[in-house]
Amino acid sequence: MSGGGSPGTPQCDGLRAALGGLTTRGRSFLAAGLAAAACSYLLGQADLLRVGLLLAALPLVCVLVLHRTRYRVAGSRTLSPARVPATAESRVRLRVENVSRMPTGLLMLQDRVPYVLGARPRFVLDRIEAGGSREVSYRVRSDLRGRYPLGPLQLRLSDPFGMCELTRSFSTFDTLTVVPRVESLPPIRPAGEASGYGDGRHRSLALAGEDDVIPRGYRHGDDLRRVHWRSTARHGELMVRREEQPQKARCTVLLDTRATAHQGSGPDSAFEWAVTAAASVAVHLLERGFSVRLLTDTGSSVPGPEGAGGFAGGAESAGAAGLLLDTLAVVEHSDEEGLSSAYDVLRGGNEGLLIGFFGDLDDEQAAVAGRMRQRSGAAIAFVLDGDAWTRGPGGIRFSGGEVPLADRLRMLREAGWTALPVKPGAMFADLWRSADRALVREDRPLRPGAAAPTAPGAGS
């Protein structure tokens, strides 16, 4: 079971808030009592005054007793799981424990959830004995990715006569992360996996025996069986054998998040398709042993600038996949006008395989995207057809794109990209196979940093 839950006690309100908790019945009794007292004064009827005082005193006594009720109740919330893909359900378990020495009365339990997760759950709990507990659960589901707060948990207390209701809130929150859906992709081998970049390709630095090893300083987590004692004695510090230097396959997933490049919103929009596809290809390549990073048009990369240019994979693949999905869960449109920030990051070194998800491109941005290709082993571009995604009923076009899709694809292909159009309803697994077929037709795997031939018009 995953997820978090924090115990807490409800926060008590003041007497003024308790008076504000009078129900319609309580307010009616109080008004009737005051009216009877006023009539007794005007009519000189002492018996009517006693009736009025009784009617007015009953709701006030209930308010005072309920306010001074000192239930000591602890509550906790557990999410199972705390991270779910869009359209999947998560179960929320609530536990209420009576930590006082006296039993509670009837309790009404309510948890606050965002409206996108469904209706606000409410439960009625019977009397909880001293030291006892109750558990209830409900399910939440969202079609929209994001990070949603759950809480605070609220307890509603009521007197036996229904004159007053008080709501006391816990102070703890929990967060449900809804990540993009990850589609299963076929295990193809893109041509970007050239020599030195393919699966299982390693370069041995110590093939002639122990004397030829290249030692390095000991790092936390290194296997003590790899300690090189001769070098340790010579350097005066613990040294380990560096027998292999694997040359990892690298991939940069470029996501165009510019607001000007994507029209429309909602779970069926072009931007959401691009986010889902980027998540699918990143997780797929991490599972295949690639070192992957996510780059946006703003120039920010995930996992981050640390290490080998922000790439993460191998033993860190599970953590890297979680970090990438968490980032894509909250990615939004950017205010960038172009792709120059991403280009500045890419031109700094060899990126291996480059996979881009682009929205609408004008001539200038298509040229910038073309220059990105120069520093990669192979490059695959999925270009969203903005006109098709924003076409309304009757074929009305709402997109403001000035460059036809065919021209955008041609410019990218001339720059060396394998460019494919993306239309509404397209299955990314099919486009992934199309990209593989287009690269295979070139019939010559690309070396890292080599210029690419013009790719054929796959799927245009």
Coordinates of C-alpha atoms in Angstrom, one line a residue, residues 252 254-255 258 293 295-300 336 338-351 354 358 364-376 417:
T252 CA 16.2 13.5 -25.0
L254 CA 11.6 17.4 -26.2
L255 CA 8.1 18.6 -25.4
R258 CA 4.2 26.9 -25.9
R293 CA 15.8 13.3 -19.9
L295 CA 13.4 18.9 -22.1
T296 CA 10.8 21.6 -22.7
D297 CA 10.8 24.7 -24.8
T298 CA 11.7 26.8 -21.7
G299 CA 15.1 25.1 -21.5
S300 CA 14.4 23.3 -18.3
E336 CA 7.7 31.2 -24.6
G338 CA 10.0 30.2 -29.6
L339 CA 12.2 27.2 -29.2
S340 CA 15.5 29.0 -28.8
S341 CA 15.9 28.2 -25.1
A342 CA 15.7 24.4 -25.8
Y343 CA 18.1 24.8 -28.7
D344 CA 20.7 26.5 -26.5
V345 CA 20.5 23.4 -24.2
L346 CA 20.7 20.9 -27.1
R347 CA 23.7 22.5 -28.8
G348 CA 25.9 22.0 -25.8
G349 CA 26.7 18.4 -26.5
N350 CA 25.8 15.1 -28.2
E351 CA 22.3 14.0 -27.3
L354 CA 16.2 13.1 -30.0
F358 CA 5.9 19.9 -31.6
E364 CA 11.4 30.6 -38.0
Q365 CA 10.6 27.9 -35.4
A366 CA 10.8 25.2 -38.0
A367 CA 14.3 26.4 -38.8
V368 CA 15.3 26.4 -35.1
A369 CA 14.0 22.8 -34.8
G370 CA 16.0 21.9 -37.8
R371 CA 19.2 23.1 -36.2
M372 CA 18.5 21.0 -33.2
R373 CA 19.0 17.9 -35.4
Q374 CA 22.7 18.6 -35.8
R375 CA 23.7 17.4 -32.4
S376 CA 21.8 14.1 -32.3
W417 CA 14.3 14.8 -38.9

